[in-house]
Coordinates of C-alpha atoms and ligand atoms in Angstrom, one line a residue:
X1 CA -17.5 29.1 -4.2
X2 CA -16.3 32.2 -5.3
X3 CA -14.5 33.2 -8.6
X4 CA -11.5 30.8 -9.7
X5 CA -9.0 32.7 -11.5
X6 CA -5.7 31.7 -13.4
X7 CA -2.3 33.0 -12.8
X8 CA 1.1 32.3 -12.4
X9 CA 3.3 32.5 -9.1
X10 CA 7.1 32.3 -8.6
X11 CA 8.1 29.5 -6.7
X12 CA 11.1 31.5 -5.3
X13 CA 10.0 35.0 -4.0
X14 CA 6.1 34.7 -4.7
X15 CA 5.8 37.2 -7.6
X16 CA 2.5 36.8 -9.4
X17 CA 1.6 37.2 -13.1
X18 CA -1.1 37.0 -15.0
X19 CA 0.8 35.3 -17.8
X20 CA 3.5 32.7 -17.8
X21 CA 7.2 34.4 -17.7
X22 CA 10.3 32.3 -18.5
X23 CA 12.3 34.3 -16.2
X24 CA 10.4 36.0 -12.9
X25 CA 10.6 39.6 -12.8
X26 CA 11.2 39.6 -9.5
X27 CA 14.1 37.6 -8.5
X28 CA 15.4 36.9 -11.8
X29 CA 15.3 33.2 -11.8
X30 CA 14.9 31.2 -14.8
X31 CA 11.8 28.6 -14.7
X32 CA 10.3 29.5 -11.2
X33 CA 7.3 30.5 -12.8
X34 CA 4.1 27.7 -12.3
X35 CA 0.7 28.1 -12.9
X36 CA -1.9 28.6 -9.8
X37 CA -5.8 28.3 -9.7
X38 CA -7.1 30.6 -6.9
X39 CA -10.0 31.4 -5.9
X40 CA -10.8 35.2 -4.6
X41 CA -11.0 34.9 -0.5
X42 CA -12.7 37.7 0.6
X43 CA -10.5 38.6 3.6
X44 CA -7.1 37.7 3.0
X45 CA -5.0 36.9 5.8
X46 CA -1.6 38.3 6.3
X47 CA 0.2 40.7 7.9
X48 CA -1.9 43.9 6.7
X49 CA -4.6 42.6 9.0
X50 CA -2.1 41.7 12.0
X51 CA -0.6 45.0 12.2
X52 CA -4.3 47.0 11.3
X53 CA -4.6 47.9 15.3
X54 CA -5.8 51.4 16.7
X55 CA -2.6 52.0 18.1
X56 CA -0.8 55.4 17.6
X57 CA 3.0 56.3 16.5
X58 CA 5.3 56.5 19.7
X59 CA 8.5 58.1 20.7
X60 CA 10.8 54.9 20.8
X61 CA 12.0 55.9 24.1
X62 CA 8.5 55.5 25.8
X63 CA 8.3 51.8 24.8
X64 CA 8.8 49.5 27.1
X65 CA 11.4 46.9 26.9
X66 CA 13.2 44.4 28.6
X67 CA 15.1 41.4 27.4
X68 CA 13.4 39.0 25.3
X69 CA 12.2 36.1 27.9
X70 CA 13.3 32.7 26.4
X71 CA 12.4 29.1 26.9
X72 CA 15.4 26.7 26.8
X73 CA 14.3 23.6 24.3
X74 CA 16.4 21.4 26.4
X75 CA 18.7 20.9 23.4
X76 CA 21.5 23.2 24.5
X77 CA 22.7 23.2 20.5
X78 CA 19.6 24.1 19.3
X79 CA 19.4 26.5 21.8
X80 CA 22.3 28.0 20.6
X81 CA 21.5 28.3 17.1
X82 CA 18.5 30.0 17.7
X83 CA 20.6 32.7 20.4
X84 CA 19.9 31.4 23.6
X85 CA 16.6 29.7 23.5
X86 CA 13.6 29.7 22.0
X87 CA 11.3 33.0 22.0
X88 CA 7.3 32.7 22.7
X89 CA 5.5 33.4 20.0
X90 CA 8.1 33.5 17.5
X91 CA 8.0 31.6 14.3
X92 CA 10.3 29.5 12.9
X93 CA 10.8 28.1 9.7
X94 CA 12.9 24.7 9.8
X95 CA 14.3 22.8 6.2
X96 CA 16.5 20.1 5.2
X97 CA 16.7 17.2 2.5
X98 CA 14.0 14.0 3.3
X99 CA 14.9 12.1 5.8
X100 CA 17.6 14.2 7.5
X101 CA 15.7 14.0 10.5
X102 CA 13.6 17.3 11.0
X103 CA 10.9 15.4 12.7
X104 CA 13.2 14.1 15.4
X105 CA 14.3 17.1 15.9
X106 CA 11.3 19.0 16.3
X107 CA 9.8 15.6 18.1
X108 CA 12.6 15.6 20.8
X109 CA 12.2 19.6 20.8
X110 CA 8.4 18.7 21.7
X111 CA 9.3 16.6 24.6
X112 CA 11.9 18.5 26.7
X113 CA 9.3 21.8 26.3
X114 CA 6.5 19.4 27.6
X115 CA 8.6 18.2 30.6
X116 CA 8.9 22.0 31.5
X117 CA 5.8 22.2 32.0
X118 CA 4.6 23.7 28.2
X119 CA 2.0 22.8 26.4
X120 CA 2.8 21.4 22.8
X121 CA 0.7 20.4 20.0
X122 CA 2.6 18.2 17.2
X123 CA 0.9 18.3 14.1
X124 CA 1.5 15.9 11.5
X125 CA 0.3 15.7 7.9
X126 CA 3.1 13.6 6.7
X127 CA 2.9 10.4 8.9
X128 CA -0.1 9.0 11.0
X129 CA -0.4 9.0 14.7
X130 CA 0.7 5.6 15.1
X131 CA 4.3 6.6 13.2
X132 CA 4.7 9.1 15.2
X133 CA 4.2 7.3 18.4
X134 CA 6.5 4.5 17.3
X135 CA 9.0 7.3 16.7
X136 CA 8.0 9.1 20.6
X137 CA 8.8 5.2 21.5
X138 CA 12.2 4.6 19.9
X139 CA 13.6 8.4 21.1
X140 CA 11.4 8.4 25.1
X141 CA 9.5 11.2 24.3
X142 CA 6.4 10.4 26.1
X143 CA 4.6 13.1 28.3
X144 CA 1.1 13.6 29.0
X145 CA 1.3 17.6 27.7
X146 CA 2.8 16.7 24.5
X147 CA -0.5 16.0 21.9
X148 CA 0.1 14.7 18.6
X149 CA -2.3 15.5 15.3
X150 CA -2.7 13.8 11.9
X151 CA -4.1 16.5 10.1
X152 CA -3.9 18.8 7.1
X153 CA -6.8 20.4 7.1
X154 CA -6.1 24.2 8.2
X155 CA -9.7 24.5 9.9
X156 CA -9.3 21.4 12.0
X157 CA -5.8 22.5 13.1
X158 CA -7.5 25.6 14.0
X159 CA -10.0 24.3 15.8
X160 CA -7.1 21.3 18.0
X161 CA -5.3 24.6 18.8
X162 CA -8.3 26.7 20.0
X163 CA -8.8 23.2 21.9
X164 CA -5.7 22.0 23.2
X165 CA -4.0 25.7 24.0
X166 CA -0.7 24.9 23.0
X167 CA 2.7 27.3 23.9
X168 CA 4.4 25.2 21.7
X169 CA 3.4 24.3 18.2
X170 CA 4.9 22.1 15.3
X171 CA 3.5 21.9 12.2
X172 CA 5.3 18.8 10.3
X173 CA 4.7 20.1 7.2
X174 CA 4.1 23.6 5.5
X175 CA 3.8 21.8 2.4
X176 CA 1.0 19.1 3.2
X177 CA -1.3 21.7 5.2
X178 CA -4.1 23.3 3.3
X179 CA -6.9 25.6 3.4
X180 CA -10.4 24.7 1.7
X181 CA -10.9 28.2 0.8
X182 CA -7.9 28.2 -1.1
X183 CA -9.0 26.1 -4.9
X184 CA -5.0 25.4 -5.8
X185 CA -3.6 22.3 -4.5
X186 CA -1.5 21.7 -1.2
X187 CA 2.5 22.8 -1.3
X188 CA 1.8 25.3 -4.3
X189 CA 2.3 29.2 -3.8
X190 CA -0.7 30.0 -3.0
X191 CA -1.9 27.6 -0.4
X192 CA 1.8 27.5 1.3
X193 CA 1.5 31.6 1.7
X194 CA -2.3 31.5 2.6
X195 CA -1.4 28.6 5.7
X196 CA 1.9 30.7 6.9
X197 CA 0.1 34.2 7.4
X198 CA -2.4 31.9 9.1
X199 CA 0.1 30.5 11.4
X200 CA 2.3 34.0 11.9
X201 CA -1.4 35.6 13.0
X202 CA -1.8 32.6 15.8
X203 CA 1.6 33.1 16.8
X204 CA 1.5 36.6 17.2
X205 CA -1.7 36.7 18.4
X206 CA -1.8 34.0 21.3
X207 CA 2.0 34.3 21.7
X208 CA 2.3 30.2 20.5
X209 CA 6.5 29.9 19.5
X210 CA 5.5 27.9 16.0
X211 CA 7.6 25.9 14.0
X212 CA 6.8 25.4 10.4
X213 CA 8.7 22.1 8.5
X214 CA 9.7 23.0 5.1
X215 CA 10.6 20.7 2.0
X216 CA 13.6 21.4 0.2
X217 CA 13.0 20.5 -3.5
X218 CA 15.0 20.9 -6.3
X219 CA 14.3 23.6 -8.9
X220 CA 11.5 24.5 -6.4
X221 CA 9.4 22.1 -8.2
X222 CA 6.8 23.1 -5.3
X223 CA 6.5 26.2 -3.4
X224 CA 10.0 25.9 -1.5
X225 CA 10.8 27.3 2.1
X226 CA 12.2 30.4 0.1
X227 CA 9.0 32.3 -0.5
X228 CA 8.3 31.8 3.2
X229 CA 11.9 33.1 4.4
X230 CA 10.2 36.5 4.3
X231 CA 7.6 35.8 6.1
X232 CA 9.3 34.3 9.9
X233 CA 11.3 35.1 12.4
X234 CA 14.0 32.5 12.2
X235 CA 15.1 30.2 9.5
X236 CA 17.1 27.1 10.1
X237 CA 18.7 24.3 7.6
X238 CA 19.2 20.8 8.8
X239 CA 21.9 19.2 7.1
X240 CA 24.1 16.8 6.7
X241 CA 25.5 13.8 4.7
X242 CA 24.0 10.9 3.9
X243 CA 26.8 8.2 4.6
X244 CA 27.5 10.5 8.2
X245 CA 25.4 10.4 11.3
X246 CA 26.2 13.9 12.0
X247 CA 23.9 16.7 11.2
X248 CA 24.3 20.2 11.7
X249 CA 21.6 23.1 12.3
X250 CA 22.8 26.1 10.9
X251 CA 20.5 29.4 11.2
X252 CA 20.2 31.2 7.4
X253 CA 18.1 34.3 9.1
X254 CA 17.4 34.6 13.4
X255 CA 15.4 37.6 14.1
X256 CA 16.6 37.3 17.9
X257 CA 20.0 36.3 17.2
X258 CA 23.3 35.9 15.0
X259 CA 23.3 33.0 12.1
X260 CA 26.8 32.3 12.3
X261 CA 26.0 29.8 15.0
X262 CA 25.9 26.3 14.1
X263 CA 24.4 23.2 16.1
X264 CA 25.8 19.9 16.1
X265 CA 23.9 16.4 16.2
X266 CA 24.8 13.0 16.0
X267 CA 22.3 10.7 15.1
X268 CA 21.6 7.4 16.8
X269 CA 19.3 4.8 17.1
X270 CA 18.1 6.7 20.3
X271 CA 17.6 9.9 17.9
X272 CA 19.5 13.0 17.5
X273 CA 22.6 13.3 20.5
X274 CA 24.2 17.0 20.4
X275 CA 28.1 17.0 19.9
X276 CA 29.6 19.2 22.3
X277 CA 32.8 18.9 21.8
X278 CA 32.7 19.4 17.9
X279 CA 36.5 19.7 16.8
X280 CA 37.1 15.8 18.0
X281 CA 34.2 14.6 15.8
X282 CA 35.7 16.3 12.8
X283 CA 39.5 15.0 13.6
X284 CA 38.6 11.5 14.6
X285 CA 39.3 10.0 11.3
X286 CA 42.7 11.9 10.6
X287 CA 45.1 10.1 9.2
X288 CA 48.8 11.7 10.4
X289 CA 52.0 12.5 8.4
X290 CA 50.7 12.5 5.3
X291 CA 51.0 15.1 2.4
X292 CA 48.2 17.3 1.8
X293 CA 45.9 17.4 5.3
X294 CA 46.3 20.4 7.6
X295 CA 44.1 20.9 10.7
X296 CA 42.8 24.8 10.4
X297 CA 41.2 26.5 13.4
X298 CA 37.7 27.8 12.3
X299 CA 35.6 29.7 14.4
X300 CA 31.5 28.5 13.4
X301 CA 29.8 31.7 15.2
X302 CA 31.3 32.5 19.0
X303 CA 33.0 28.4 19.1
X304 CA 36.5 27.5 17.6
X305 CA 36.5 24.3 16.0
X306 CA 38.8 22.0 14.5
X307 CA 38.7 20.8 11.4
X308 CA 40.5 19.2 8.3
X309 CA 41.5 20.3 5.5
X310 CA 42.7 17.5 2.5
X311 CA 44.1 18.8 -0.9
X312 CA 45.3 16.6 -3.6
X313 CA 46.9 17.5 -6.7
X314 CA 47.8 15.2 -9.1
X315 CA 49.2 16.0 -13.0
X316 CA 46.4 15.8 -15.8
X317 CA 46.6 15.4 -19.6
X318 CA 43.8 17.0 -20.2
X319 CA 44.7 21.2 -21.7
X320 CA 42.3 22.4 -18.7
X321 CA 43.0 21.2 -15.3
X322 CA 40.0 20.6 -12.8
X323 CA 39.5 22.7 -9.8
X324 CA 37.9 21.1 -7.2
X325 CA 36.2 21.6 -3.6
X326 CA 34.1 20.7 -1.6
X327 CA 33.4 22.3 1.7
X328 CA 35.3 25.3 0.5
X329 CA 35.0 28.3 -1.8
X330 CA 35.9 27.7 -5.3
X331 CA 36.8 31.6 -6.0
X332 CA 39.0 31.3 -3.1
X333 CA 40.8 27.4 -4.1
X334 CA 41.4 29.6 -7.6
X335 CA 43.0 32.5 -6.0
X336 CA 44.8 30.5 -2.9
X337 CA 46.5 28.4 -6.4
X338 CA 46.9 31.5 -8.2
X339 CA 48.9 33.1 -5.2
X340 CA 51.3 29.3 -5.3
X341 CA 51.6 29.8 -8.8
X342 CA 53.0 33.6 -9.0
X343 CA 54.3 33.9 -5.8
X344 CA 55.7 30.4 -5.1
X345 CA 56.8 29.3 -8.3
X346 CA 54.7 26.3 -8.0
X347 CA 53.4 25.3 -11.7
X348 CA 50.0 23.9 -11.2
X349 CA 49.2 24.3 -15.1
X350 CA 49.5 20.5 -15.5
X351 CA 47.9 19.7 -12.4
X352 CA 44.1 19.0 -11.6
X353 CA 44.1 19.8 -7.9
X354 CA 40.9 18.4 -5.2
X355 CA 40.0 20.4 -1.9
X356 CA 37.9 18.8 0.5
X357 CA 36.8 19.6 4.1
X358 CA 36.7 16.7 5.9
X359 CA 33.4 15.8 7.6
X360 CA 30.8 18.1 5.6
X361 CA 31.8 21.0 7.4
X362 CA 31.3 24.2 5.0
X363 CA 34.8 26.6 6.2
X364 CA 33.3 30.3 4.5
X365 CA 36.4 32.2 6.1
X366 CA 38.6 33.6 4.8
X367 CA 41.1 32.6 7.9
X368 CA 41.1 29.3 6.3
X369 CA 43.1 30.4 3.3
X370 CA 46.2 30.0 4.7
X371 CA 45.6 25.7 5.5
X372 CA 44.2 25.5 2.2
X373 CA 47.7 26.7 0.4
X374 CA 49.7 24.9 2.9
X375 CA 47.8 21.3 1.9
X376 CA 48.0 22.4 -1.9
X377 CA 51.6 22.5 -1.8
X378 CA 52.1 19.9 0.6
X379 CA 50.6 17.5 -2.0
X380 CA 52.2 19.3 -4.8
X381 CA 55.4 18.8 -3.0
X382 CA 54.2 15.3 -1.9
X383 CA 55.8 16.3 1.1
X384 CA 54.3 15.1 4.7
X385 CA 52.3 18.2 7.0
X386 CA 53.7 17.8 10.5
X387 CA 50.3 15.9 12.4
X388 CA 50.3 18.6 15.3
X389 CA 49.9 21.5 13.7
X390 CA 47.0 23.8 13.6
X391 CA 47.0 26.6 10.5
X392 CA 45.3 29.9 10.3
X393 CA 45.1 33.3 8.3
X394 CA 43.9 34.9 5.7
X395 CA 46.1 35.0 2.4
X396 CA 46.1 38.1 0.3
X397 CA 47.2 38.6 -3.4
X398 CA 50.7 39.6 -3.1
X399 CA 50.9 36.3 -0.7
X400 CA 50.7 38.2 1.9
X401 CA 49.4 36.5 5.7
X402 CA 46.6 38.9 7.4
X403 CA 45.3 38.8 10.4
X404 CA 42.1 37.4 11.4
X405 CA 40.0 37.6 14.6
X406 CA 39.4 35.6 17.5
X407 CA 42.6 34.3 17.4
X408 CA 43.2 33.5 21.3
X409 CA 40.4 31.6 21.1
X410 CA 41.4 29.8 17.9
X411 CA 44.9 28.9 20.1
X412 CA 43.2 27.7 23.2
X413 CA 41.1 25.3 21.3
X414 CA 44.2 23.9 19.2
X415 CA 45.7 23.4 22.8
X416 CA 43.1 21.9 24.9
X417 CA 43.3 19.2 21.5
X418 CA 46.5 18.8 22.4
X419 CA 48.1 20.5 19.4
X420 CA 52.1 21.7 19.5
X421 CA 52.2 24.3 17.8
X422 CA 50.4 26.9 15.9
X423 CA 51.3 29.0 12.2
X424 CA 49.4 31.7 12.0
X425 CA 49.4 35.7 11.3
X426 CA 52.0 37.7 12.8
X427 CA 49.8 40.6 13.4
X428 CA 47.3 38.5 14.8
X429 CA 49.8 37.7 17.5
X430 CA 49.2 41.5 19.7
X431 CA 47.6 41.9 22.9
X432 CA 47.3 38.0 24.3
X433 CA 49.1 35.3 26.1
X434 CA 49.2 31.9 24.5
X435 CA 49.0 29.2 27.1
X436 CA 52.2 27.1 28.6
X437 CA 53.0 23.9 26.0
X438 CA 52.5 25.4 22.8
X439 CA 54.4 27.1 20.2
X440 CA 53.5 30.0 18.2
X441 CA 54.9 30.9 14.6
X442 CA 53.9 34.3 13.8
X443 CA 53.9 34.9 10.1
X444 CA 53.9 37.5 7.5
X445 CA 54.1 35.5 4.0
X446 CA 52.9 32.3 2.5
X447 CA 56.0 31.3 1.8
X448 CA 57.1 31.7 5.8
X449 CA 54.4 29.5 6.2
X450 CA 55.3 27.1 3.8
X451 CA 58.7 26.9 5.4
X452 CA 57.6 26.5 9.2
X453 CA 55.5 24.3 7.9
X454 CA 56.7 21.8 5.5
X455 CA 60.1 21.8 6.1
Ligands
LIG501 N1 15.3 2.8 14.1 C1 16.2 3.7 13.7 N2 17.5 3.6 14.1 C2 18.4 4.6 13.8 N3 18.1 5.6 13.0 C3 16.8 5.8 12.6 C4 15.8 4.8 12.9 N4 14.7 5.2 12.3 C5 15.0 6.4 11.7 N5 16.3 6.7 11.9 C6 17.0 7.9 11.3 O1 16.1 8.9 11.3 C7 16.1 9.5 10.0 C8 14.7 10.0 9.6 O2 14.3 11.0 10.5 P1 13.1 11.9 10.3 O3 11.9 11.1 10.0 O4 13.1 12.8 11.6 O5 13.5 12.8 9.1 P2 12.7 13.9 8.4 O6 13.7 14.9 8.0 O7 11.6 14.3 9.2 O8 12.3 13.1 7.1 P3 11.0 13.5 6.1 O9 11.6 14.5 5.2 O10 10.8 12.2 5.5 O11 9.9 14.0 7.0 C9 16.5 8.4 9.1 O12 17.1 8.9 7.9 C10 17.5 7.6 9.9 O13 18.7 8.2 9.8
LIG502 MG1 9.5 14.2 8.8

């Protein structure tokens, strides 16, 4: 074996060292640094060597294109989040928490491709071949193309893929593969950035889409799905909560396609359902006429959906009142109060005050500043939202109401919910037609708002 050397690798962007740093050079985290045995490979694999061909420079315009072909996965959410479908020979990173159901997933990914005729390989190093058939069983993901793997040896995987030709490859997980050449141990730096460039060259190379399975830890205790952002096509984050069935696939980088998409899932004893019609999951446990909920119209990519917003303010004793949310920017809860406070008179000083998003649903717009002030002051006020209302715009600092984009659409979803009437931005109001049965109040000020719709 050849020379084992000492250094020290940064669990977040890769960085290397040869001594031990509290805080990496590279990314300036704190405590990323942990300490890696390696040996010296001779050739190391990685994208060097991938793009080391004898081709020549050429004008752009003499390069062929054409759209990029696409294979639909059979799960039309997933299909979205990844921009229409899944591209051969791209690779794919995908993460979420233990147990959030990335195996399904990828498992009922695996058996639509291998009805269409594809040719998948399911590696597993996590569970043995007899879990993952009980788990084919329970979702009825049996086909006679779909092979499954209990390996973690790099090599062997190598050598099932040379065998079994696959167009479609899972490898369940990054973290539990390994390469003998490699001395350090599986999941650290090393050995997770040796298997990836491994797997990006087979993809490239024989044009396999791959999927990799990443571990989320905390603190990146192990070599997280971070480092290897950099290194795929496409990233995607399962998540959801624990005490919800619903899960949703959001894409954090798509070299083939936007990442504001998200995916929905439900999951059921049969395994993961998608939820087309999003906005009524998310409104199915509103509770009507009471102070502090407000249903804002938030559009999650190119799709409006529905979703609620609770606040609850209640007084404190305590010199320092909490600020609160979930589901929502903090920096824009402080500014939304702030805006109340100076604008509105409202005296929140005294008053800790809680925003939540119902159903786990993360609202990073802007256009949902104007729900957010509406639910703080109807619980400040204790005074009832009207229950068919939808609420939309962005709030500025002189409590101003600005316009936001995509409103049509926004209005057409509140109506085919069966909502009565809309408050949103005045100038968002130009140009469009809302449909027959519901009202529109156009508005410039937070305190319009407020009035329209509290009073
Ligand atoms: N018999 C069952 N009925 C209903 N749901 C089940 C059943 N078995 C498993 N599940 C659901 O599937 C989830 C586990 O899914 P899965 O194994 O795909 O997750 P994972 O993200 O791959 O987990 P890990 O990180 O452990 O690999 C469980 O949390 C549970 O919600
Ligand atoms: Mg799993």
């Amino acid at each position: 074996m050849a020379k084992v050397k000492t250094k020290f690798a940064c669990t977040q962007c890769g960085t290397e060292s040869p001594k031990w740093m509290g805080k990496c050079p590279g990314c300036n985290e704190w405590n990323t640094m942990v300490e890696e045995t390696e040996t010296q490979i001779k050739a190391p694999v990685g994208r060097g060597e991938l793009l080391r061909t004898k081709e020549k420079a050429r004008a752009i315009i003499d390069i062929e294109s054409g759209k990029e072909p696409r294979v639909s996965t059979g799960l039309s959410e997933l299909n979205r989040v990844l921009g229409g479908g899944l591209v051969p020979g791209s690779l794919l990173l995908v993460g979420g928490d233990p147990g959030i159901g990335k195996s399904t997933l990828l498992l009922q990914a695996s058996y639509s491709l291998s009805t269409q005729g594809l040719k998948v390989l399911y590696v597993s190093g996590e569970e043995s071949v007899r879990q993952t058939k009980l788990r084919a069983d329970r979702l009825g993901a049996l086909n006679d193309r779909l092979f499954v793997l209990c390996e973690t040896n790099l090599e062997v995987i190598e050598e099932a893929i040379t065998e079994v030709e696959p167009d479609f490859l899972v490898i369940d997980s990054i973290q539990t593969v390994y390469r003998p050449e490699v001395a350090s141990a599986p999941g650290s730096v090393a050995q997770v950035r040796e298997c990836t460039a491994h797997f990006m060259r087979i993809s490239k190379i024989n044009g396999v889409a791959t999927v990799l399975v990443g571990h989320v830890t905390k603190e990146g205790a192990i070599a997280g799905p971070r480092l290897l952002e950099h290194m795929v096509d496409c990233v995607l984050y399962f998540e959801g909560e624990r005490h919800h069935t619903y899960r949703i696939l959001r894409a954090v980088k798509n070299r083939f396609g936007s990442t504001n998409e998200i995916g929905i899932f439900d999951m059921t004893e049969d395994g993961l359902r998608e939820v087309t019609n999003p906005s009524e999951l998310f409104l199915s446990e509103r509770p009507l006429g009471v102070s502090g909920s407000t249903v804002v119209a938030s559009m999650e990519g190119t799709r409006p959906v529905l979703v609620e917003l609770q606040a609850l303010v209640a007084p404190t004793h305590f010199p320092s009142p909490r600020r609160m949310s979930s589901g929502f920017d903090h920096h824009r809860m402080s500014l939304v109060i702030a805006v109340l406070e100076k604008r509105m008179g409202m005296f929140f000083q005294t008053q800790d005050a809680y925003l939540n998003v119902a159903g786990g649903v993360k609202l990073d717009e802007p256009a949902a500043d104007l729900a957010a002030a509406v639910s703080l002051a109807s619980s400040f006020k204790d005074s009832a939202t009207k229950p068919f209302d939808v609420i939309f715009g962005e709030v500025g600092l002189t409590g101003e109401v600005r316009a936001v984009s995509r409103a049509e659409q926004r209005v057409r979803e509140a109506h085919k919910l069966g909502f009565k009437r809309v408050i949103m931005p005045e100038q968002s109001m130009k140009g469009w037609q809302p449909p027959q049965g519901i009202s529109i109040i156009g508005v410039r000020t937070v305190a319009e708002a407020l009035k329209a719709a509290l009073e």
